[in-house]
Coordinates of C-alpha atoms and ligand atoms in Angstrom, one line a residue:
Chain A
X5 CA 136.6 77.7 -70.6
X6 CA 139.2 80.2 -69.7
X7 CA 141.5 79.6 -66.5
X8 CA 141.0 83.3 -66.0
X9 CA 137.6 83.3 -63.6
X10 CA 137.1 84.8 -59.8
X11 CA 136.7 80.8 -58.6
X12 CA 139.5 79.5 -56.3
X13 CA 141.8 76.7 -57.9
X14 CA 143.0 74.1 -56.1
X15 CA 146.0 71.0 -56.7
X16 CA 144.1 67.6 -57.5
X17 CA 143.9 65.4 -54.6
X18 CA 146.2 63.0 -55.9
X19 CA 149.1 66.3 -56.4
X20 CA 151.3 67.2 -53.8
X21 CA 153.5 69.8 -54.0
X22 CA 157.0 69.9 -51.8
X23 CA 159.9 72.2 -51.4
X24 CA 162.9 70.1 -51.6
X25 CA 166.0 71.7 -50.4
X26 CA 168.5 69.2 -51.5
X27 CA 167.2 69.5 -55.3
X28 CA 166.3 73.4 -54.6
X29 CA 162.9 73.1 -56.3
X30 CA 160.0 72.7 -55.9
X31 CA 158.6 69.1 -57.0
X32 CA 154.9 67.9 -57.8
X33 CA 154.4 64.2 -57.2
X34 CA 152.2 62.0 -58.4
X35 CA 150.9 58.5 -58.1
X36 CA 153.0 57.0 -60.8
X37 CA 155.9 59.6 -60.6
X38 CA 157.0 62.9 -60.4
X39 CA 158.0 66.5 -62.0
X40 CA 160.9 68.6 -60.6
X41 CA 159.5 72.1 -61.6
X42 CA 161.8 74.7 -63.0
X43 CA 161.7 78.1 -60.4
X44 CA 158.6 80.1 -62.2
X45 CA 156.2 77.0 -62.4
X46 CA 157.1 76.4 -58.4
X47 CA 156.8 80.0 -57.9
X48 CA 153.0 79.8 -59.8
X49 CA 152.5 76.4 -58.3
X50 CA 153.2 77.6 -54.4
X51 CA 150.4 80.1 -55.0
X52 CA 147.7 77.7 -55.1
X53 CA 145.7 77.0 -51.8
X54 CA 142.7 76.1 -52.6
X55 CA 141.4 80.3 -51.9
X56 CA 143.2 81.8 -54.5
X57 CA 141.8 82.2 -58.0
X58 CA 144.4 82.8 -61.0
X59 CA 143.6 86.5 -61.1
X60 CA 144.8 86.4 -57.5
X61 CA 148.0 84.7 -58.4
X62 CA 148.4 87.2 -61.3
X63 CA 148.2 90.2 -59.2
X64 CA 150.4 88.1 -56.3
X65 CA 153.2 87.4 -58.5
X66 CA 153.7 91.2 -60.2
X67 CA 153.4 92.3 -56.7
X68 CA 156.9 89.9 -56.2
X69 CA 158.2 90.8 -59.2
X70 CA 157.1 94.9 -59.9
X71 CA 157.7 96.1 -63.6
X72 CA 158.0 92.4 -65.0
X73 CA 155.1 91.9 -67.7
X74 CA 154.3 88.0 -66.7
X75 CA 150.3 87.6 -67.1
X76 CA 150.2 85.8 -70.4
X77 CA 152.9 83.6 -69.3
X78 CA 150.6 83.2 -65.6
X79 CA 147.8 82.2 -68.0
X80 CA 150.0 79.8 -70.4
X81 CA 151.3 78.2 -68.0
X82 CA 147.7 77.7 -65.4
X83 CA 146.2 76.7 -68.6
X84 CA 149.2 74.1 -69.0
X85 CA 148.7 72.8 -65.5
X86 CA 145.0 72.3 -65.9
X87 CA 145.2 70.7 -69.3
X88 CA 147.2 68.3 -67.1
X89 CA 144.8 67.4 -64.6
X90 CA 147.3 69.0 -61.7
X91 CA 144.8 72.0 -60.7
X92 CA 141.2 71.9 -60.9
X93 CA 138.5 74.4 -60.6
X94 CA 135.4 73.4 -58.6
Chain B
X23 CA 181.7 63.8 -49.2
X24 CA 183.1 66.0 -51.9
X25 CA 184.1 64.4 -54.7
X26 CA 183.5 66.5 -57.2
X27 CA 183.0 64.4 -60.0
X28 CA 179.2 63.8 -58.1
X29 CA 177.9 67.5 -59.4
X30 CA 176.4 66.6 -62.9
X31 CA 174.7 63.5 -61.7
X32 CA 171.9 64.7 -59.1
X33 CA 170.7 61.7 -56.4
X34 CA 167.7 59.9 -57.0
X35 CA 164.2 61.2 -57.1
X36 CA 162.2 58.6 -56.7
X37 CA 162.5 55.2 -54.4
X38 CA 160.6 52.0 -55.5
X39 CA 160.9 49.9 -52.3
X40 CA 160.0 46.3 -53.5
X41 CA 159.5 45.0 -49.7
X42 CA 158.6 41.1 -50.4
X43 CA 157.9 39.5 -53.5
X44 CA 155.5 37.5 -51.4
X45 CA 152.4 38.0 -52.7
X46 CA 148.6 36.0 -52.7
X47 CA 148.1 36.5 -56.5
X48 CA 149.4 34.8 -59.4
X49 CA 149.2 37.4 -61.8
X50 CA 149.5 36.1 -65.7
X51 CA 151.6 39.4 -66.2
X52 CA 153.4 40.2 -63.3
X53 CA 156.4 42.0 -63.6
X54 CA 158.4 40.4 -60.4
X55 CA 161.7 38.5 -61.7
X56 CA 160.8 34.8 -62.6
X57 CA 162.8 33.7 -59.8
X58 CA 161.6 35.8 -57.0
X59 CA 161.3 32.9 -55.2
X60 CA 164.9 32.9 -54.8
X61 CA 164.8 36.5 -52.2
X62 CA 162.0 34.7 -49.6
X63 CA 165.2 34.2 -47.0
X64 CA 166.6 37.1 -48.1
X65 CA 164.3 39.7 -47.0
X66 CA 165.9 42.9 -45.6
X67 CA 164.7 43.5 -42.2
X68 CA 162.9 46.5 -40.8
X69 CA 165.9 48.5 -39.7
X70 CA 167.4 47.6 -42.9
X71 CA 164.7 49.2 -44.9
X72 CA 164.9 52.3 -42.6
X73 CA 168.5 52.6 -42.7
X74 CA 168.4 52.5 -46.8
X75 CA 165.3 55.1 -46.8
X76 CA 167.1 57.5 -44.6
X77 CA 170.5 57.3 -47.2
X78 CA 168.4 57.9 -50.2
X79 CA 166.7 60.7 -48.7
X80 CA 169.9 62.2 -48.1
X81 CA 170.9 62.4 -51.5
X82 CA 167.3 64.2 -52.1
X83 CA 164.8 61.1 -52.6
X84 CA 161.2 62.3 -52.4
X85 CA 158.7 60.3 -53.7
X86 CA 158.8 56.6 -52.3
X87 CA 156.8 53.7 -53.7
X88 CA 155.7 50.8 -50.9
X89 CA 155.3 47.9 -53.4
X90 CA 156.3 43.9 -54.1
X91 CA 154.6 41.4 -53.8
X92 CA 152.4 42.5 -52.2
X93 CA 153.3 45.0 -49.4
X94 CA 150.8 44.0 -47.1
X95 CA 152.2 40.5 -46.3
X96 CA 154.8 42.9 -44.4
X97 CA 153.8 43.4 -40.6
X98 CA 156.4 46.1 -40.1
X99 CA 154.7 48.1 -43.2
X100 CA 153.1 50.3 -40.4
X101 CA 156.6 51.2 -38.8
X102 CA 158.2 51.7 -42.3
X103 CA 155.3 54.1 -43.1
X104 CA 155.9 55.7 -39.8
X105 CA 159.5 56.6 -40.5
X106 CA 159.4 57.1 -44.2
X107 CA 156.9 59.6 -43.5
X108 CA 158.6 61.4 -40.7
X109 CA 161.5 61.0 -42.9
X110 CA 159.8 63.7 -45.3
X111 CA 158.6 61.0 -48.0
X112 CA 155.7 61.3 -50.1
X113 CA 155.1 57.7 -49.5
X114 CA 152.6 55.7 -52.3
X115 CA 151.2 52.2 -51.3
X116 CA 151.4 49.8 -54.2
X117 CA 148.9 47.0 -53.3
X118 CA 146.1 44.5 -54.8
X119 CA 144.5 45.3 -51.4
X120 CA 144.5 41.8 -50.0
X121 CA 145.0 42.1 -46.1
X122 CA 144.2 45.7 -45.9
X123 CA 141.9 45.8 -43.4
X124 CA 140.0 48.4 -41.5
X125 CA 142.6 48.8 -38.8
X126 CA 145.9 48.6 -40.9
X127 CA 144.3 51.6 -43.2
X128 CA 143.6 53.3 -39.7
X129 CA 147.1 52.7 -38.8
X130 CA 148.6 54.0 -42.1
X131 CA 146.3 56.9 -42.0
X132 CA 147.6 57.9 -38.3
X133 CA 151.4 57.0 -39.4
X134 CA 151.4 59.3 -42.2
X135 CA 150.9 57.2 -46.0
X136 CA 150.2 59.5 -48.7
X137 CA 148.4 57.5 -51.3
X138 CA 147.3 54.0 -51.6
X139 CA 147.2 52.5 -55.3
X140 CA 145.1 49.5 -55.7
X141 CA 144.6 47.4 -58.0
X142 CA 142.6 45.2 -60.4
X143 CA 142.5 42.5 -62.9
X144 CA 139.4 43.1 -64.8
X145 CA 135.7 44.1 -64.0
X146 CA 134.4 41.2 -63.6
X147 CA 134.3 38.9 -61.1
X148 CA 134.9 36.0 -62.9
X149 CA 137.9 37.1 -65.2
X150 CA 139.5 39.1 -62.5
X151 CA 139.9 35.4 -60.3
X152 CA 141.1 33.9 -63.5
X153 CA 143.7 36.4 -64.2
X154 CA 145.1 36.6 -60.4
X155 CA 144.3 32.8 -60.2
X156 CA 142.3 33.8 -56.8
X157 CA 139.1 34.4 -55.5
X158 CA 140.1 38.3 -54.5
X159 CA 137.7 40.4 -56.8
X160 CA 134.7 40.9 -53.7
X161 CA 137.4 41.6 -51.3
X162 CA 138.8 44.3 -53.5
X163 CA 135.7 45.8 -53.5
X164 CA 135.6 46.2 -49.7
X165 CA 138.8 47.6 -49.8
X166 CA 138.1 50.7 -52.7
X167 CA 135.6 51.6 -50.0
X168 CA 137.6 51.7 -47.6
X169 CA 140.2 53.6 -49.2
X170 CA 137.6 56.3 -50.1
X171 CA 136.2 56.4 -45.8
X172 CA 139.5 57.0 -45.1
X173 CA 140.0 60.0 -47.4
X174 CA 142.2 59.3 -49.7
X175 CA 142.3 59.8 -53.4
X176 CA 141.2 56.6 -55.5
X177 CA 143.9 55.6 -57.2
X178 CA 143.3 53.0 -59.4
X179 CA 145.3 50.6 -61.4
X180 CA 144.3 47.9 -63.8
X181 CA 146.7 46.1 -66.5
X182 CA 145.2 45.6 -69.9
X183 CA 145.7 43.0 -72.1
X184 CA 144.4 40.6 -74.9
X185 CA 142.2 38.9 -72.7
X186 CA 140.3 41.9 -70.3
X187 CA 141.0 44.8 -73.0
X188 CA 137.5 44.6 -74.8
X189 CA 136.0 45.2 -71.2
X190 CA 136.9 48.0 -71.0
X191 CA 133.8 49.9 -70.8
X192 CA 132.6 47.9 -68.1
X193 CA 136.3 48.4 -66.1
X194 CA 136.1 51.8 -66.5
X195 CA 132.2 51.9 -65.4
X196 CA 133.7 50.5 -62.4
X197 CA 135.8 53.3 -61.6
X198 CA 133.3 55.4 -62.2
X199 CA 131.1 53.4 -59.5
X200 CA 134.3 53.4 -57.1
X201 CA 134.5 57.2 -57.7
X202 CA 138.2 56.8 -58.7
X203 CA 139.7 60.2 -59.4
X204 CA 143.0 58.5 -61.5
X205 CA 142.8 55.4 -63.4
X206 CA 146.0 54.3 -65.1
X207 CA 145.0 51.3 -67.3
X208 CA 148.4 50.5 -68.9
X209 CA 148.9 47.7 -71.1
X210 CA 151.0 44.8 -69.9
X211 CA 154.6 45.9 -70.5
X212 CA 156.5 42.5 -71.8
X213 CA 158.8 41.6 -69.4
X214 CA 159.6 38.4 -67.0
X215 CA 155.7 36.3 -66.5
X216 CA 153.9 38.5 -69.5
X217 CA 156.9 38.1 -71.7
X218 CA 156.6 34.0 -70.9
X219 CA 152.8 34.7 -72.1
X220 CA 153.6 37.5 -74.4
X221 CA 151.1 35.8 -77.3
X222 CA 148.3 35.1 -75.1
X223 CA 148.8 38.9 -73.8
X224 CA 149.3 40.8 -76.6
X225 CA 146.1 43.0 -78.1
X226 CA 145.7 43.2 -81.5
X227 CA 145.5 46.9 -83.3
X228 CA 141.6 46.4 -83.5
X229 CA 141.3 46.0 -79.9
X230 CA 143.6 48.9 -79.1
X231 CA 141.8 51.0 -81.3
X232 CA 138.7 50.2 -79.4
X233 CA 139.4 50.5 -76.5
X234 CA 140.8 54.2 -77.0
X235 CA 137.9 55.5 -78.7
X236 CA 135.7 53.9 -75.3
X237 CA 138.6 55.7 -73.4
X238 CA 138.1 58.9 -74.8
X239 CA 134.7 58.9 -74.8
X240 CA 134.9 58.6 -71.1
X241 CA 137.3 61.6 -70.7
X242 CA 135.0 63.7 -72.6
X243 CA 132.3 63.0 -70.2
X244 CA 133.9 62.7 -66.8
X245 CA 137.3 65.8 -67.9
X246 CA 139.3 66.0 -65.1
X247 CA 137.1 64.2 -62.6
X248 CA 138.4 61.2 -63.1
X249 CA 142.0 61.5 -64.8
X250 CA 142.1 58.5 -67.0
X251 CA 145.9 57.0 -68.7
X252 CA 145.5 54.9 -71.2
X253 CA 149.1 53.4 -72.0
X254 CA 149.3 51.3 -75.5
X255 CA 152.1 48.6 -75.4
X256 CA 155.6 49.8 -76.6
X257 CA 155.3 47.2 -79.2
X258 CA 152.8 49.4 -81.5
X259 CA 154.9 52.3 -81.1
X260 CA 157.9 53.0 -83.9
X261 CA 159.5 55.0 -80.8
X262 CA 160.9 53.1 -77.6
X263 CA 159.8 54.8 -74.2
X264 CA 162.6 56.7 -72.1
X265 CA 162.3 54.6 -70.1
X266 CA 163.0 55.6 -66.5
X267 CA 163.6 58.3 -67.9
X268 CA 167.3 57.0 -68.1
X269 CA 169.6 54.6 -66.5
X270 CA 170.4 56.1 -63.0
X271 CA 169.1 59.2 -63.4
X272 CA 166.1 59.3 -61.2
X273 CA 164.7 56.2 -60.2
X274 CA 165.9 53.3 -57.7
X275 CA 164.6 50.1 -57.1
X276 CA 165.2 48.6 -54.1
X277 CA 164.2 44.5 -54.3
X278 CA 163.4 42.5 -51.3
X279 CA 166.9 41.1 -51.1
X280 CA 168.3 44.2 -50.8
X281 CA 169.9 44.3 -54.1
X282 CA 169.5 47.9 -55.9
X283 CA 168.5 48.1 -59.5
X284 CA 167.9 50.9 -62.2
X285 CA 164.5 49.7 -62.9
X286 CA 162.4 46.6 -61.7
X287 CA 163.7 44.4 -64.3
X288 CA 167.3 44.7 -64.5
X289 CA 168.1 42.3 -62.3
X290 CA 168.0 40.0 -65.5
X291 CA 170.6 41.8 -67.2
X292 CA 173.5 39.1 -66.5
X293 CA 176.7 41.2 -67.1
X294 CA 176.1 43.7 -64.7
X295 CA 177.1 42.5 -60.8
X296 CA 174.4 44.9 -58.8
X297 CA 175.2 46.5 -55.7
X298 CA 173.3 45.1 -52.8
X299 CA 171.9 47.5 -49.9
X300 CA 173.5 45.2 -47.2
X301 CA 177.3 45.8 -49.0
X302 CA 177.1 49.8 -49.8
X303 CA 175.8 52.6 -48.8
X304 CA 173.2 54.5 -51.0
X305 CA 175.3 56.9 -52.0
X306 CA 178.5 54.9 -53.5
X307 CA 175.8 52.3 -54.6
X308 CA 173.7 55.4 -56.8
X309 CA 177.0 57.6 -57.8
X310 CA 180.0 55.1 -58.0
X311 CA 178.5 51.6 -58.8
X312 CA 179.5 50.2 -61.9
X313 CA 176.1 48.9 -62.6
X314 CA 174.7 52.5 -62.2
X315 CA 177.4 54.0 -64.3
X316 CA 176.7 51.1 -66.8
X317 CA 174.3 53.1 -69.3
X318 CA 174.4 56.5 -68.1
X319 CA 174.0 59.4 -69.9
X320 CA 175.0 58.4 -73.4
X321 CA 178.7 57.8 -74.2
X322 CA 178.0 54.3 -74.1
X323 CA 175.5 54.1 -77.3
X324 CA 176.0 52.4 -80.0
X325 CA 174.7 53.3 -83.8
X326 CA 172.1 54.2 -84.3
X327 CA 171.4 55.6 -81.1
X328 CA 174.9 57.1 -80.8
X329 CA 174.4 59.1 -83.9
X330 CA 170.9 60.0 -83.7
X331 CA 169.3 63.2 -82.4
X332 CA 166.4 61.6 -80.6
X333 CA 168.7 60.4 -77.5
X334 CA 168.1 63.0 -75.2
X335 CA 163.9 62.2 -75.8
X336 CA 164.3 58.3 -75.1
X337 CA 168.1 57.5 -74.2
X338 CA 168.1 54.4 -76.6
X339 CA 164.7 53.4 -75.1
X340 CA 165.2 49.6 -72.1
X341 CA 168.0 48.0 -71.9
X342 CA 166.0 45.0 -70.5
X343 CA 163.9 44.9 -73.6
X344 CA 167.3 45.1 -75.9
X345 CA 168.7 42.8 -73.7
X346 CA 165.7 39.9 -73.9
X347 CA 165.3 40.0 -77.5
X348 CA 168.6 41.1 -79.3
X349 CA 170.7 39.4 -76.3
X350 CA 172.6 42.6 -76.1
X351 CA 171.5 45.0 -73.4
X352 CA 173.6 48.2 -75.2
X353 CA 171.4 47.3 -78.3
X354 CA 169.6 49.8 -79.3
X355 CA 166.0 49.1 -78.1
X356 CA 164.2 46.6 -81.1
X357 CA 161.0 48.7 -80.4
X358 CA 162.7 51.7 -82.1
X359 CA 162.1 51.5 -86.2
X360 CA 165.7 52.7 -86.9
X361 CA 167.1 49.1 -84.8
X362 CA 168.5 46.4 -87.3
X363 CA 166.3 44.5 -84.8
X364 CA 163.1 46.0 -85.4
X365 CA 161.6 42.9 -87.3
X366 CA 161.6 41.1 -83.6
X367 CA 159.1 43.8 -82.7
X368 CA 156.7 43.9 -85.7
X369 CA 156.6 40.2 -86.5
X370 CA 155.5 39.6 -83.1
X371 CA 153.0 42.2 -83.5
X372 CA 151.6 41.0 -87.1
X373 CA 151.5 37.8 -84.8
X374 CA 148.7 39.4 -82.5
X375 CA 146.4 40.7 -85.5
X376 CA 145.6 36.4 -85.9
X377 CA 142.2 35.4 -85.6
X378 CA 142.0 35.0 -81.3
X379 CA 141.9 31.7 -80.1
X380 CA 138.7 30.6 -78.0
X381 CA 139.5 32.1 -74.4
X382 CA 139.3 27.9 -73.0
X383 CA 141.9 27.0 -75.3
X384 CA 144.4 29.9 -74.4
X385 CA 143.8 29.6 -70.5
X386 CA 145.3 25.9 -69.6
X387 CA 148.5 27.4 -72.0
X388 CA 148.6 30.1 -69.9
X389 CA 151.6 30.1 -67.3
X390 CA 150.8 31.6 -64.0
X391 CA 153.3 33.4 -61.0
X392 CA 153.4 31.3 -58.3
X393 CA 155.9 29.5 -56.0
X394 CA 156.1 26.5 -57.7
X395 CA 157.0 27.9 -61.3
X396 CA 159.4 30.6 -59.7
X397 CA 161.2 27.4 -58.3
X398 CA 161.7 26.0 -61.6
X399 CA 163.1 29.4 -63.0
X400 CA 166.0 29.6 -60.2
X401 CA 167.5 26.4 -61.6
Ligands
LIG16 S1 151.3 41.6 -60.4 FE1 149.9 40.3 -59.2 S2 151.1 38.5 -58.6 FE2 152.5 40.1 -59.3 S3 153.1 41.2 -57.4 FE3 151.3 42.3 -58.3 S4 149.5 41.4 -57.4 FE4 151.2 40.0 -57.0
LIG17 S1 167.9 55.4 -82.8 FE1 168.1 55.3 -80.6 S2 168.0 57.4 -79.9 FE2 167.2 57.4 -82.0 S3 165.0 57.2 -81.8 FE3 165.8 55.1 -82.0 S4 166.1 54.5 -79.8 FE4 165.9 56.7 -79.8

């Protein structure tokens, strides 16, 4: 099942992302902890709203970033989050 | 502030507020200090909780765990939702759902709690009254269902052991009935009351084995839909967890007395004096404490950890665990298989493979949490 499809992805309800300004990331919390995400998984990560589906964040992020070739890493790194349980696809 | 020396070190993460070790259950493996008794006239007070909330989360503390005790026996647990939340907090309730009712849930839904993690003994009603030494498991189930009227994810928690482990399937059928969406079924870690009934706790392989295949099966079926942990004890591993991820480096535990800790247990670590909340600020307590600076980072490992290139992947593994069974806290954690100590480990494990005693003549050796028993470990 490829992370690649026109349905929306969403965080799992028990996910929450945050800015943080004092540790200038982004950080996903979780019932029994938390990850403070390095700039290009907060930068994917912020992109999910529940309407967006990952070719939408694909084309959203090399809009932001023109001339950069970043799809497969997109893909790796949805694919990462979902094999994690942090995004789901319903 | 600006001392400079600060920059390496970020603040903490992640707050564990231990608000009361009060609590209605008598857990055979609670992790609560075996004299807990001892902070009952010690509590920190309302505005002392906020005051210490609001300093962590000025040195960038996000995530907050509401736990004890139970953290219900608190009737300012409203209010300190209220301004942990407006504080910015992702704020996690920690609770065996005894005294949650309809209009405290209302109340913590309106003042802004994030997640509520409840949990249980065992699937059954009768094991689940043994093991808490209560009569709690029916009102447990009225409280899963409120948790899910009021919205929020099921979160739920139960600790495995010897003596519950080969229910499994029927726990997890549960979860399934409660519509949980993340069940963390950890086995009992072995410190303070289920390191006093560490035989009696302790699964053998067989049963491990079992109950992961069970496990899986169910994350096959259910995927993501209900995320399922399954954590075996340290004890069968021949790697020591990182555990909190290293000493002072994320996590802060806050006990009811006000005294601040690196993890829940070290308050039995006897060499090390710990700051207390009431004394210091957050700030000189997390970045200038001796206790805090105690095992940080590495410089202060000794062989084999010192020479080994695993130490950034489990910093030497607990310091409470080296400290309980080698008597040396900056030992090298026994669980790891390159400790001189590691016998400690596997003979207690080879231990656990023995034929299993008859469950009625384990349970009157048993030793419970409770008051009474707490009293007798202050002396
Ligand atoms: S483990 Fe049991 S006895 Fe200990 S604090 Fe939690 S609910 Fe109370
Ligand atoms: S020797 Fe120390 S650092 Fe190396 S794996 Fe074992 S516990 Fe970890």
């Amino acid at each position: 099942m490829s992370i690649v499809h026109p349905q929306p992805l969403r965080l799992a309800r028990q996910y929450k992302l945050k800015w943080e300004t004092t540790q200038n990331a982004y950080v996903l919390l979780y019932p029994e902890g938390l990850i403070k995400l390095t700039g290009s998984a907060g930068e994917i990560l912020k992109r999910i709203d529940g309407k967006s589906s990952a070719p939408d964040i694909i084309n959203a992020l090399e809009a932001s970033y023109p001339g950069v070739d970043l799809k497969q890493d997109v893909i790796d790194f949805l694919e990462h989050a979902h094999n994690k349980g942090w995004i789901t696809r319903d | 502030m600006t001392d400079s020396t600060h920059s390496a070190q970020p603040g903490p993460l992640w707050v564990n507020a231990e608000i009361t070790y009060r609590c209605p259950l008598h857990c055979v493996f609670c992790y609560n200090p075996l004299n807990y008794a001892s902070t009952f006239d010690k509590e920190l007070s309302t505005e002392e909780w906020v005051r210490v909330l609001r300093e962590a989360r000025e040195l960038g503390a996000v995530q907050l765990g509401l736990s004890g005790g139970e953290p219900l026996l608190r009737d300012d647990l409203e209010e300190i939702i209220a301004e942990a939340s407006k504080m910015g907090y992702y704020t996690n309730l920690l609770t065996s759902g005894i005294g949650l009712t309809e209009k405290r849930i209302a109340a913590f839904k309106a003042n802004g709690l994030d997640q509520i993690q409840l949990s249980f003994q065992d699937s059954s009603k009768e094991l689940n009254d043994f093991l808490s030494s209560t009569k709690t498991f029916d009102l447990k189930l009225k409280v899963a269902k409120l948790i899910k009227q009021y919205d929020y994810p099921m979160v739920l928690n139960v600790v495995l052991h010897r003596l519950n482990i080969d229910h499994i399937e029927q726990i997890l059928q549960m979860a399934e009935r409660m519509q949980a969406d993340h069940v963390e079924l950890a086995n009992s870690q072995y410190y303070a009351w289920a390191f006093k009934n560490r035989e009696y706790l302790m699964p053998s392989r067989e049963q491990l084995e079992r109950a992961e295949i069970i496990c899986n099966q169910f994350r096959e079926r259910l995927g993501n839909k209900m995320k399922l942990y399954f954590v075996v004890p340290d004890y069968y591993s021949d790697r020591p967890k990182a555990c909190m991820n290293g000493w002072g480096s994320v996590f802060l535990n806050i006990a009811p007395d006000g005294l601040a800790l690196p993890c829940h247990e070290a308050r039995m670590l006897p060499e090390l004096a710990f700051p207390n909340v009431r004394d210091h600020d957050v700030r000189s307590i997390w970045f200038d404490s001796h206790a805090f600076n105690a095992y940080r980072g590495n410089s202060w490992m000794p062989e084999p950890c010192r020479s080994c290139d695993e130490k950034e992947k489990d910093f030497g593994g607990c310091r409470c665990q080296a400290f309980m069974l080698t008597g040396d806290a900056a030992n090298t954690d026994p669980v790891c298989s390159k400790s001189p100590h590691h016998t400690l480990i596997t003979d207690q494990v080879a231990l656990a493979q023995g034929s299993r005693a008859a469950d009625d003549q384990v349970r009157p050796l048993i030793i419970f949490r409770d008051d009474k028993n707490s009293r007798q470990f202050m002396q």
